[in-house]
Coordinates of C-alpha atoms (C1' of nucleotides) in Angstrom, one line a residue:
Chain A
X1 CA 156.3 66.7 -40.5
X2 CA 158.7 69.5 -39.6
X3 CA 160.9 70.2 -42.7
X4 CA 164.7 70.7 -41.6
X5 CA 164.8 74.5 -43.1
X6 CA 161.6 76.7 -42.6
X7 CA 160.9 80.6 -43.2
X8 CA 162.2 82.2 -40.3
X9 CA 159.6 83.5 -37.7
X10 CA 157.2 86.4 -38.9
X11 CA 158.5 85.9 -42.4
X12 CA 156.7 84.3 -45.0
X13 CA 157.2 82.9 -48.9
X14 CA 154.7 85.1 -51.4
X15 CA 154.0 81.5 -53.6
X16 CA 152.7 82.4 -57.2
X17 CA 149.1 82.3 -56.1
X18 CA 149.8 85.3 -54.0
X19 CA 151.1 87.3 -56.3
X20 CA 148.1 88.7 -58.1
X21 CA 147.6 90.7 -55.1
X22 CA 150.8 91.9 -54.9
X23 CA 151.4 92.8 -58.4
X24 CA 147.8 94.5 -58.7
X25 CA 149.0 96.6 -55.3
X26 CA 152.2 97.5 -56.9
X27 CA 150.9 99.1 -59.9
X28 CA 148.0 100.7 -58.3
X29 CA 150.5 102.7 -55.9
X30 CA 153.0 103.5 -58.8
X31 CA 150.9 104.6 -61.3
X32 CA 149.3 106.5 -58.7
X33 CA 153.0 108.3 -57.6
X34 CA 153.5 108.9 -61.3
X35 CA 150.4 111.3 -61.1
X36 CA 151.1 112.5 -58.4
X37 CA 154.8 113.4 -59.0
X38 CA 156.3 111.2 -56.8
X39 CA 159.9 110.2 -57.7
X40 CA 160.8 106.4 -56.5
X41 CA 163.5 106.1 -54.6
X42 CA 165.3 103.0 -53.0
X43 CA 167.4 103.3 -49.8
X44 CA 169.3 100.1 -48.3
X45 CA 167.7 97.9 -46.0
X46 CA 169.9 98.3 -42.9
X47 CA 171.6 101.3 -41.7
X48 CA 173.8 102.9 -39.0
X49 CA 171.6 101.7 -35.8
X50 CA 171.9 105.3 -34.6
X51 CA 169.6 106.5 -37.6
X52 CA 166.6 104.9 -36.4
X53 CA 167.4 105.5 -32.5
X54 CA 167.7 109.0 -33.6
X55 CA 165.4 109.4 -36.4
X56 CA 162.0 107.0 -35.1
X57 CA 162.7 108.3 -31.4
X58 CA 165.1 106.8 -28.3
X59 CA 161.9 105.9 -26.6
X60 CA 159.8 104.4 -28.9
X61 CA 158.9 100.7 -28.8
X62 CA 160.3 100.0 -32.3
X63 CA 163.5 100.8 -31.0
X64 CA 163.7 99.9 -27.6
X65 CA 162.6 96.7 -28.1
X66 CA 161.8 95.6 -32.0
X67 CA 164.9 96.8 -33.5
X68 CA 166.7 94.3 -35.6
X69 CA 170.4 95.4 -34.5
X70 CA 173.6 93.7 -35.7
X71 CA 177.3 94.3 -35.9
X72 CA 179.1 93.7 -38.6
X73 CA 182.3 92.7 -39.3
X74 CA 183.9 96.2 -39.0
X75 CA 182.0 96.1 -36.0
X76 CA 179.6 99.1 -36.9
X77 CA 176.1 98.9 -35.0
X78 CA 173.4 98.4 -37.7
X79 CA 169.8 97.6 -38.0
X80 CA 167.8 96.3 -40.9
X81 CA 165.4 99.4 -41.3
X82 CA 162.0 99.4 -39.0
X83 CA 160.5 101.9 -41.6
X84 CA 161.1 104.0 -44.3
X85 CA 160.9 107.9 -43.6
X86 CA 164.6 108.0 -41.3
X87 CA 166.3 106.3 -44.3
X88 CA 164.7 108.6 -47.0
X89 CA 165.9 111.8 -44.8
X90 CA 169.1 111.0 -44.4
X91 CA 169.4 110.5 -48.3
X92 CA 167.6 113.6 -48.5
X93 CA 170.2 115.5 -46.9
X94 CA 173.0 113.2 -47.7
X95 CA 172.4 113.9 -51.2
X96 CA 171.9 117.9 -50.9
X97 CA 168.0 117.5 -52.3
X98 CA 167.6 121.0 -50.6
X99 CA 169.3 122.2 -54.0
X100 CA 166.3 120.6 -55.7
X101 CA 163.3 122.6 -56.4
X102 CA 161.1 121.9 -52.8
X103 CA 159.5 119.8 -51.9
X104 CA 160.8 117.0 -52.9
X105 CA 158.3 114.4 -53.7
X106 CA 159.5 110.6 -53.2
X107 CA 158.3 107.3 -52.9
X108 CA 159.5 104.0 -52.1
X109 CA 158.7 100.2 -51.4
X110 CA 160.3 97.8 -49.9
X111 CA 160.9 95.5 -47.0
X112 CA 160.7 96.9 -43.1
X113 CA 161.3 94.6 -40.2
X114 CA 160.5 94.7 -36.4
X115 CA 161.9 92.1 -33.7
X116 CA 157.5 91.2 -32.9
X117 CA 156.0 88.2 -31.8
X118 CA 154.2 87.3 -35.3
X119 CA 150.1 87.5 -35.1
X120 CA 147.5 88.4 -37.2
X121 CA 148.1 91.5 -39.7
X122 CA 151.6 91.7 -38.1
X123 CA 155.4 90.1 -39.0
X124 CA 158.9 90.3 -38.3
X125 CA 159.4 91.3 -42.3
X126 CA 156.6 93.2 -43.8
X127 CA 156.3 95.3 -46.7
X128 CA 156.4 99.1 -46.8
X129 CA 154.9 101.5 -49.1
X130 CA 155.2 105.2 -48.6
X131 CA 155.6 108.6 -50.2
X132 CA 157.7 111.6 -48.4
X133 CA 157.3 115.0 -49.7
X134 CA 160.0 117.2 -47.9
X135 CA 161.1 121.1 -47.8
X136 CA 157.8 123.0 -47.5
X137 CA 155.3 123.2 -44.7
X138 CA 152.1 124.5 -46.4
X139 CA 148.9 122.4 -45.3
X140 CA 148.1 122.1 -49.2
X141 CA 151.2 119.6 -49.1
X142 CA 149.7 117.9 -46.4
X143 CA 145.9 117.4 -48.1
X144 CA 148.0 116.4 -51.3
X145 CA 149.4 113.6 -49.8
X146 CA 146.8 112.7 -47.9
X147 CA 144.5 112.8 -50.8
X148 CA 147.8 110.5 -52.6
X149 CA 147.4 107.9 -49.5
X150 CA 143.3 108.0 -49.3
X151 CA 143.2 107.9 -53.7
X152 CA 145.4 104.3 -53.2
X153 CA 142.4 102.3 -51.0
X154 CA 140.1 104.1 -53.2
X155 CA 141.3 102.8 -56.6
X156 CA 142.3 99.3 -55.1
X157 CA 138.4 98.8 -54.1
X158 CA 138.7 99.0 -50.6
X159 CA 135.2 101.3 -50.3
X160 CA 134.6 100.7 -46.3
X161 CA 138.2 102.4 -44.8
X162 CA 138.0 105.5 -42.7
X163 CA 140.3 108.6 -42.5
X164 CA 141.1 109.4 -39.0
X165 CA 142.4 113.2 -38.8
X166 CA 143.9 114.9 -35.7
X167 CA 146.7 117.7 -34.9
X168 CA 149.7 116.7 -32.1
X169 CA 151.1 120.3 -32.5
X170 CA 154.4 121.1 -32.3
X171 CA 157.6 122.1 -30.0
X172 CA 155.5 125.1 -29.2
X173 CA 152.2 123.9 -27.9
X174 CA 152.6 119.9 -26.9
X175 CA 154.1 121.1 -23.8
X176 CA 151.1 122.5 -22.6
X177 CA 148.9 120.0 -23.9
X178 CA 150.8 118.0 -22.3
X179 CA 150.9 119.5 -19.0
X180 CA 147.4 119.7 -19.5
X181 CA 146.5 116.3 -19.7
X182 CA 148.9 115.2 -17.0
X183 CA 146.6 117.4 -14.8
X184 CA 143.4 116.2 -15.9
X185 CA 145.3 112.4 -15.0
X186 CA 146.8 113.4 -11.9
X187 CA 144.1 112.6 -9.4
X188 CA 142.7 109.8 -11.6
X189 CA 146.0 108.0 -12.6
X190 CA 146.0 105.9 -9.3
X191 CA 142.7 103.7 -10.2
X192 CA 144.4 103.8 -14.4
X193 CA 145.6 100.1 -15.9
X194 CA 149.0 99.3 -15.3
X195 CA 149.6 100.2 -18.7
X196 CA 148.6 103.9 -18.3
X197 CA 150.5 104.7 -14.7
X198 CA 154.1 103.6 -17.1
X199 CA 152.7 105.7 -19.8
X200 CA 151.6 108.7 -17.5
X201 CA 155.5 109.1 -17.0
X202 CA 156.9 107.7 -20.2
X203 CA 154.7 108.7 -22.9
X204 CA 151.6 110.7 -21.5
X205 CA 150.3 111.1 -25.3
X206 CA 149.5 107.5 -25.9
X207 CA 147.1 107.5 -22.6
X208 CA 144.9 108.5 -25.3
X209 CA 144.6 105.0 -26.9
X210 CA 144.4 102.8 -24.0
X211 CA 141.9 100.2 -25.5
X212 CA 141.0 99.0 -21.1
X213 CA 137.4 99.2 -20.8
X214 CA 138.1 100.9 -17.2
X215 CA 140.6 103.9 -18.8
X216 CA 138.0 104.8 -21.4
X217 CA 135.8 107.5 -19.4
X218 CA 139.2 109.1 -18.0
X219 CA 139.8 109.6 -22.0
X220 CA 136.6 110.6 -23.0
X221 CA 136.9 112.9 -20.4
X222 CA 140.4 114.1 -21.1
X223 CA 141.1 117.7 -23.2
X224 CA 141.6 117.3 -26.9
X225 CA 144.7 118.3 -28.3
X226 CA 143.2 121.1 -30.9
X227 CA 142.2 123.5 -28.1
X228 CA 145.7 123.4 -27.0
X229 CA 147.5 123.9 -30.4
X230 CA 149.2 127.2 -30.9
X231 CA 147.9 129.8 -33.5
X232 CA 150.1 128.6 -36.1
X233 CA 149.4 124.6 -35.3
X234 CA 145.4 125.8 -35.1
X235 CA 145.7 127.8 -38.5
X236 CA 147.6 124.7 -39.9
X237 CA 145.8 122.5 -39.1
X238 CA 142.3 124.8 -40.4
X239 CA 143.7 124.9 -43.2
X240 CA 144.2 121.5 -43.7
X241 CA 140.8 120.4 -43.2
X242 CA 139.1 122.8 -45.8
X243 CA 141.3 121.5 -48.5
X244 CA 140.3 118.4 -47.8
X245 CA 136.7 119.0 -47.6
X246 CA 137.4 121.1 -50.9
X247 CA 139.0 118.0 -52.5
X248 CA 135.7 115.9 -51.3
X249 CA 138.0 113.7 -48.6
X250 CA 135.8 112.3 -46.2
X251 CA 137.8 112.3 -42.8
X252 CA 137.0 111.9 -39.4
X253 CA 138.2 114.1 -36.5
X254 CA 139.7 111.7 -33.7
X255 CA 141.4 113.4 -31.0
X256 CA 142.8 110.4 -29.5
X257 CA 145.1 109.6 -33.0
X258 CA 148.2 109.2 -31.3
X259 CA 151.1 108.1 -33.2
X260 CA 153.9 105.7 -31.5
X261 CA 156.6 107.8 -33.0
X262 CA 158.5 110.8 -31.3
X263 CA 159.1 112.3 -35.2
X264 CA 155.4 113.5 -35.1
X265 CA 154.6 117.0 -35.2
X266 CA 151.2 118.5 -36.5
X267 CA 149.1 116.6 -38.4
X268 CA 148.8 112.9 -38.0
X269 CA 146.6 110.4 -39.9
X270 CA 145.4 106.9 -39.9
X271 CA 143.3 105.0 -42.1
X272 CA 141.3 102.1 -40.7
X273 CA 138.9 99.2 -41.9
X274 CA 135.6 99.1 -40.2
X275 CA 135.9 96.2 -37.8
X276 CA 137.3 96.5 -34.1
X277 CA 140.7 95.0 -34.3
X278 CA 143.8 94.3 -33.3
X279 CA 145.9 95.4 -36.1
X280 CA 143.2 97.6 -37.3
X281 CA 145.7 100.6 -39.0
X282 CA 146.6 100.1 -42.8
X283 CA 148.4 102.8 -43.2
X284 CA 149.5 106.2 -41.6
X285 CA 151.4 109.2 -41.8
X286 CA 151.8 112.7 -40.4
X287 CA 153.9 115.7 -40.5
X288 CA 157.7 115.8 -39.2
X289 CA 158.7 119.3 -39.1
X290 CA 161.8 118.7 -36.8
X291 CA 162.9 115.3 -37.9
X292 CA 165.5 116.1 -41.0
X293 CA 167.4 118.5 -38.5
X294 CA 167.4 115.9 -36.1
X295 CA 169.2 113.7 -38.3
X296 CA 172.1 116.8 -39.0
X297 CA 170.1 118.4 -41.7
X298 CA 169.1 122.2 -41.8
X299 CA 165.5 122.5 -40.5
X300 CA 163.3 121.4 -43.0
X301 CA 159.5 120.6 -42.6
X302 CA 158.3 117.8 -44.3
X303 CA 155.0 115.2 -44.2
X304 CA 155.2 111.7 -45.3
X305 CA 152.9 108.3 -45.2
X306 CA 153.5 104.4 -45.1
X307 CA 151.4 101.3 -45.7
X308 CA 152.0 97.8 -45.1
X309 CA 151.1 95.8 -48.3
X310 CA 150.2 92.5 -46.4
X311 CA 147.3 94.6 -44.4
X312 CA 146.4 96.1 -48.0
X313 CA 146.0 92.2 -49.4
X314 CA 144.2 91.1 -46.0
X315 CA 142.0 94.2 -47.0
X316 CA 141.3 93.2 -50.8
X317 CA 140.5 89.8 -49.7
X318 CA 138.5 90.7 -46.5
X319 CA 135.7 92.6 -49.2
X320 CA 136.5 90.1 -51.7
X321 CA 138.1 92.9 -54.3
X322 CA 139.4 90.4 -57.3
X323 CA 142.2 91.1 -58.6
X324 CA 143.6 90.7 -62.3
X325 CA 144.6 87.4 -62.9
X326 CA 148.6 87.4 -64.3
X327 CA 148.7 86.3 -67.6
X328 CA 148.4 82.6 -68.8
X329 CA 150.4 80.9 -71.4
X330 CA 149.2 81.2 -74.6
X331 CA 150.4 77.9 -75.9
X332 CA 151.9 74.5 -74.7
X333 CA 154.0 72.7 -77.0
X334 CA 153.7 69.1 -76.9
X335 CA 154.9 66.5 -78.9
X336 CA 154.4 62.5 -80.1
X337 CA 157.6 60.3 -80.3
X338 CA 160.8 61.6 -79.7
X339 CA 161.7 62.4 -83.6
X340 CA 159.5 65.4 -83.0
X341 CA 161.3 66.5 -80.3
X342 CA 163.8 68.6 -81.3
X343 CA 161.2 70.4 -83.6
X344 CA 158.6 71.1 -81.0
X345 CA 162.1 72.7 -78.8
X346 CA 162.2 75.0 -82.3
X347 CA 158.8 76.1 -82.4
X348 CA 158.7 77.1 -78.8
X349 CA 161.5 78.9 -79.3
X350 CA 160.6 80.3 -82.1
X351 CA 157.4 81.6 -80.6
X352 CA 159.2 83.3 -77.5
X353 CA 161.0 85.3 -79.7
X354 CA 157.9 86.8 -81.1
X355 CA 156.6 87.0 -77.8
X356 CA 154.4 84.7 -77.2
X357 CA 154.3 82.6 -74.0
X358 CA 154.9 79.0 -74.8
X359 CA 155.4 76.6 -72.5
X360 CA 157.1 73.4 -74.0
X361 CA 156.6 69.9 -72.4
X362 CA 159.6 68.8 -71.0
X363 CA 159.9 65.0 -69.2
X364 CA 159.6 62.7 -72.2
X365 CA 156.2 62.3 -71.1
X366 CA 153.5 60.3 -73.1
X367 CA 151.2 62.8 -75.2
X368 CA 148.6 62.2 -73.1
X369 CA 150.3 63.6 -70.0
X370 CA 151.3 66.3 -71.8
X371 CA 147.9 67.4 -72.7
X372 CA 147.2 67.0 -68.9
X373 CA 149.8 69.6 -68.2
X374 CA 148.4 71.8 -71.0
X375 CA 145.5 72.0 -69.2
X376 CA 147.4 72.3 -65.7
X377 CA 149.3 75.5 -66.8
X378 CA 145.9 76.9 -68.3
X379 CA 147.1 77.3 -71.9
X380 CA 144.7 78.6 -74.5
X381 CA 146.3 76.4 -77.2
X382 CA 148.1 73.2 -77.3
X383 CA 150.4 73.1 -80.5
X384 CA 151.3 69.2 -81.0
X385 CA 154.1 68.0 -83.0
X386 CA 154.3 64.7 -84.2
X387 CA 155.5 62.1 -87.2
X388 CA 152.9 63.7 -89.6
X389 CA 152.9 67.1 -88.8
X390 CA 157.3 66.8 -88.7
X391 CA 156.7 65.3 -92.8
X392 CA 154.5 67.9 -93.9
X393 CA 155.9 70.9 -92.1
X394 CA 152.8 71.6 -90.1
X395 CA 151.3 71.1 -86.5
X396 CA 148.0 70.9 -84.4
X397 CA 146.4 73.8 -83.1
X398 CA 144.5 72.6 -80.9
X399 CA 142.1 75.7 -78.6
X400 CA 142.4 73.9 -75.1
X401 CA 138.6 75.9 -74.2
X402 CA 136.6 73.7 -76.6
X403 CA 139.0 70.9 -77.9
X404 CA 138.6 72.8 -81.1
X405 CA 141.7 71.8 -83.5
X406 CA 143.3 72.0 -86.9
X407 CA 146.2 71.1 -89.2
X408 CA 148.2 74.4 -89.8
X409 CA 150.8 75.1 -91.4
X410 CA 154.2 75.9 -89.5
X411 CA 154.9 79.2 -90.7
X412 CA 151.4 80.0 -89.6
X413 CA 151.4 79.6 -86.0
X414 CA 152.9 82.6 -84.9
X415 CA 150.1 84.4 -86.5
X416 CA 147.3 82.3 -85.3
X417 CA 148.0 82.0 -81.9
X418 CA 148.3 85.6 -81.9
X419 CA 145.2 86.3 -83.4
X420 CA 143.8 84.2 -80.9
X421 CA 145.3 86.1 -78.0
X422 CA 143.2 88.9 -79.3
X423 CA 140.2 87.5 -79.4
X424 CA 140.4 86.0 -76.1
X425 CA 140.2 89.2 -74.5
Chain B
rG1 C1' 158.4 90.1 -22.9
rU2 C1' 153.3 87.9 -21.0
rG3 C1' 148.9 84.7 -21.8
rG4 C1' 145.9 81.0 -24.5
rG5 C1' 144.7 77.4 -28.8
rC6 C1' 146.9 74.0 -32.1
rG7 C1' 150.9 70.5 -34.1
rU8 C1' 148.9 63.1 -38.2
rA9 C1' 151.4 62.6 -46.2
rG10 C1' 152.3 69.0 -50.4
rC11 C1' 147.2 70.9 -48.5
rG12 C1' 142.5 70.0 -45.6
rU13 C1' 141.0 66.4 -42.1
rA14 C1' 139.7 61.3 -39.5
rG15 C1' 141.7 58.1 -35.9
rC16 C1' 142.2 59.6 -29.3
rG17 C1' 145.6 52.9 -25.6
rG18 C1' 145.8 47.3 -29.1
rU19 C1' 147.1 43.7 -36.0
rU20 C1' 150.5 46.6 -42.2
rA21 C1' 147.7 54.9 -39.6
rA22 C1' 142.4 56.2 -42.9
rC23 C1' 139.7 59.8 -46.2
rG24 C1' 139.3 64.1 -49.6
rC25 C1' 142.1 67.5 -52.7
rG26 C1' 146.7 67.6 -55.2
rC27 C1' 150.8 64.6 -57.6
rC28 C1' 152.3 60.3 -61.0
rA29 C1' 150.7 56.3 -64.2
rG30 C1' 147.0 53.4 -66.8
rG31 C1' 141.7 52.9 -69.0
rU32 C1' 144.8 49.4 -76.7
rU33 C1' 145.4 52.2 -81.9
rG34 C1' 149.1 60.3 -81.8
rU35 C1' 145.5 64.3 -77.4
rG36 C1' 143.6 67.6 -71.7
rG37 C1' 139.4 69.0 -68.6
rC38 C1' 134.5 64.5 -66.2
rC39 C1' 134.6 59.4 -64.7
rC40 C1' 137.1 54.6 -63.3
rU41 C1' 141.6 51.8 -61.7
rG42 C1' 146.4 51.7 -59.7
rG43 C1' 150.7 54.1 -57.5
rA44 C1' 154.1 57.3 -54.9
rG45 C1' 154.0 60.1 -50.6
rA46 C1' 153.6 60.2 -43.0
rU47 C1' 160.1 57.7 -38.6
rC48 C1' 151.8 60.5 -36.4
rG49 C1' 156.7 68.2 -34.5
rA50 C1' 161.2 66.5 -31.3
rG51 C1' 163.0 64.2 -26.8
rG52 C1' 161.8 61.7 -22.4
rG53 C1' 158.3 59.0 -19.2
rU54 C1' 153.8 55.7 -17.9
rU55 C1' 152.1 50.8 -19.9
rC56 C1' 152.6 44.0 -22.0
rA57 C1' 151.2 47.8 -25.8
rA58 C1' 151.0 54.9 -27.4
rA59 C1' 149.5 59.0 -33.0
rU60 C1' 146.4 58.1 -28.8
rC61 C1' 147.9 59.3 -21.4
rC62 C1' 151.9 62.5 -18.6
rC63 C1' 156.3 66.0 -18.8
rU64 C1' 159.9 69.0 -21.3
rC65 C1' 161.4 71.5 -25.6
rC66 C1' 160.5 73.3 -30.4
rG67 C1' 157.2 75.1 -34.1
rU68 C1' 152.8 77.6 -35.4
rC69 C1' 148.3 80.5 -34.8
rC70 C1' 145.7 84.0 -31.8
rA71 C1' 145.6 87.8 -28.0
rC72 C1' 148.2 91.7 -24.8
rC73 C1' 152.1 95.6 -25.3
rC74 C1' 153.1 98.3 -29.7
rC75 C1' 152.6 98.9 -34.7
rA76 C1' 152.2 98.4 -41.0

RNA sequence: GUGGGCGUAGCGUAGCGGUUAACGCGCCAGGUUGUGGCCCUGGAGAUCGAGGGUUCAAAUCCCUCCGUCCACCCCA
């Protein structure tokens, strides 16, 4: 059966059963921005096309071919946003936050999108967290929010990730590396993949992650960025690693971290579950000295991070973290015969007023089927209303775990159900 | 953009050329006197992804398209 209307392609509904997950993420990561300083900050989900083009890199793949691009009826090229960092620069500068005391420490979550053929761990509209702190270059700033990204799988559970750690310099040095690795390919680049001849003229970096069997000793073989960095990447990037060791962040050196995106300078960072896969990153980040000046701001260093949520949730539930559970209702009001009707609508309403989740039986539903949805929706009580409770001003509390019930008096149900809420936890 | 797997009720599956398409879960309703969870009974719910073809006959064979999943590229 084919319904008529389906989610379009790489999206997807979050149903309630979901959500757990999602609501245990979001708190995790803004309680943890809240310690941290972190300031949220929302930026639309579509911009001037020329942002991204500019601000993720002409040549990247997420804009030369994953874009979502549109005019609009002023006929303005935009694009729903591929990430997060171009959009919280240009509000950076937009807004003069170079007048604010630096850095400036923001977060922000929201939805990203990329033009992808939908497969594991990967969709066309995916969810972004990620924390910029702009305006200063020291490597403290960069352990902080490192430490920020590495504290978030920590306290959600996730005890098997890995930090991956390497530098990718800067204007200064890459060109050498770069030249440097183009030599140590040059005689070897005839018997590389397919892949890595393109690469070897478009993007000579990423012939560092070429995952072909045949390419790997050409890698393992090739010259690791760090001895090419320039005194002031190598101090940097020294520095760096002894705050982290100071702050006890267990990271692993990987000179073949590549990032797909041109704003990289510096340090660059991926964190990792255990397994060999294909979507295997969880979340990222890196420096991007150049990048606000790029966008027609004054130069202004700055580090940020991302993580998708759906590869945090296929993370919790590949080592089985639970979650809390959102919270039940505490009672369902159900009544006998319609004279009690309009009372049991009262005491529901009443009860919401106070607070309490009620959920009243709605249907005109035989008592019985009521119960049954009482015990659907997971109340703890059932309050029931019916001929003798309406002449006596009273109704049964009925404790759905045991079946446990008693006459009580109107006026006291607020109370007891409460009470009961306590002792429940 | 390229390659592969799969498409039968809301979900998970059986049926793989021949009467009214089956089972489990879920949903709805009953099991007498105002009440749930277990059990029993009944019911609703599927033009078998769509279109075309082969055949006396197709969910079952063939083709095309669409959808979906997985992989590559790349990325969260």
């Amino acid at each position: 059966m084919s319904p008529r209307y389906r989610a379009p392609r790489g999206t997807v509904d979050i149903l309630p059963e979901e959500q757990p997950y999602w609501e245990h993420v979001y708190q995790t990561a803004t309680r943890l921005c809240q310690v941290y300083g972190y300031s949220r900050i929302d930026t639309p989900i579509f911009e001037e096309a020329g942002l991204f083009a500019r601000g993720v890199g002409q040549t990247t793949d997420i804009v030369q071919k994953e874009m979502y691009v549109f005019q609009d009826r002023g006929g303005e090229m935009m694009a729903l946003r591929p990430e997060g960092t171009a959009n919280v620069c240009r509000a950076y500068i937009q807004h003069g936050m170079r007048n604010l005391p630096q850095p400036v420490r923001l977060y922000y979550w929201g939805p990203a999108f990329r033009y992808d053929r939908p497969q594991a761990g990967r969709q066309r509209q995916f969810t972004h967290f990620g924390c910029e702190a702009i305006g200063e270059n020291d490597p403290a700033l960069d352990a902080e929010l490192i430490e920020l990204a590495w504290r978030l799988y920590q306290e959600l559970g996730i005890a098997d990730l890995t930090l991956q750690l390497n530098s990718v310099g800067d204007a200064n040095c890459r060109p050498r590396y770069l030249a440097a690795l183009k030599a140590h390919y040059q005689d070897k680049i005839g018997s590389a993949c397919p892949d890595c001849r393109a690469r070897f003229d478009k993007n000579p970096l990423r012939l560092l992650d070429c995952k072909v069997d045949s390419c790997q000793p050409v890698i393992a073989s090739a010259p690791p960025f760090v001895d090419y960095l320039c005194e002031e990447c190598a101090q940097h990037f020294q520095e760096l690693r002894s705050y982290l060791e100071a702050m006890g962040i267990p990271y692993t050196l990987n000179p073949r971290l590549v990032r797909g995106l041109d704003y990289y300078t510096r340090t660059v960072f991926e964190i990792q579950p255990p397994e060999e896969g294909a979507q295997n990153t969880v979340g990222a980040g890196g420096r991007y000295d150049g990048l606000i000046e790029e966008l027609g701001g004054r130069p202004t260093p700055a580090i940020g991070f991302a993580t998708g949520i759906e590869r945090i949730i296929a993370n919790l539930k590949r080592t089985s973290v639970a979650v809390p559970a959102i919270a039940k209702p505490a009672v369902f009001v159900a009544y006998q015969m319609s004279a009690a009707r309009s009372a049991a609508s009262r005491l529901a309403s009443e009860l919401r007023r106070a607070g309490i989740a009620a959920v009243m039986a709605v249907g005109g539903r035989s008592l019985k089927a009521q119960m049954r949805q009482a015990n659907a929706v997971d109340a703890l009580y059932a309050a029931i209303l019916g001929e003798e409770e309406l002449a006596t001003d009273t109704v049964i509390l009925r404790r759905m775990e045991d079946g446990q019930q008693e006459r009580v008096a109107t006026k006291d149900v607020r109370r007891l159900i409460a009470k009961g809420l306590r002792q429940a936890r």
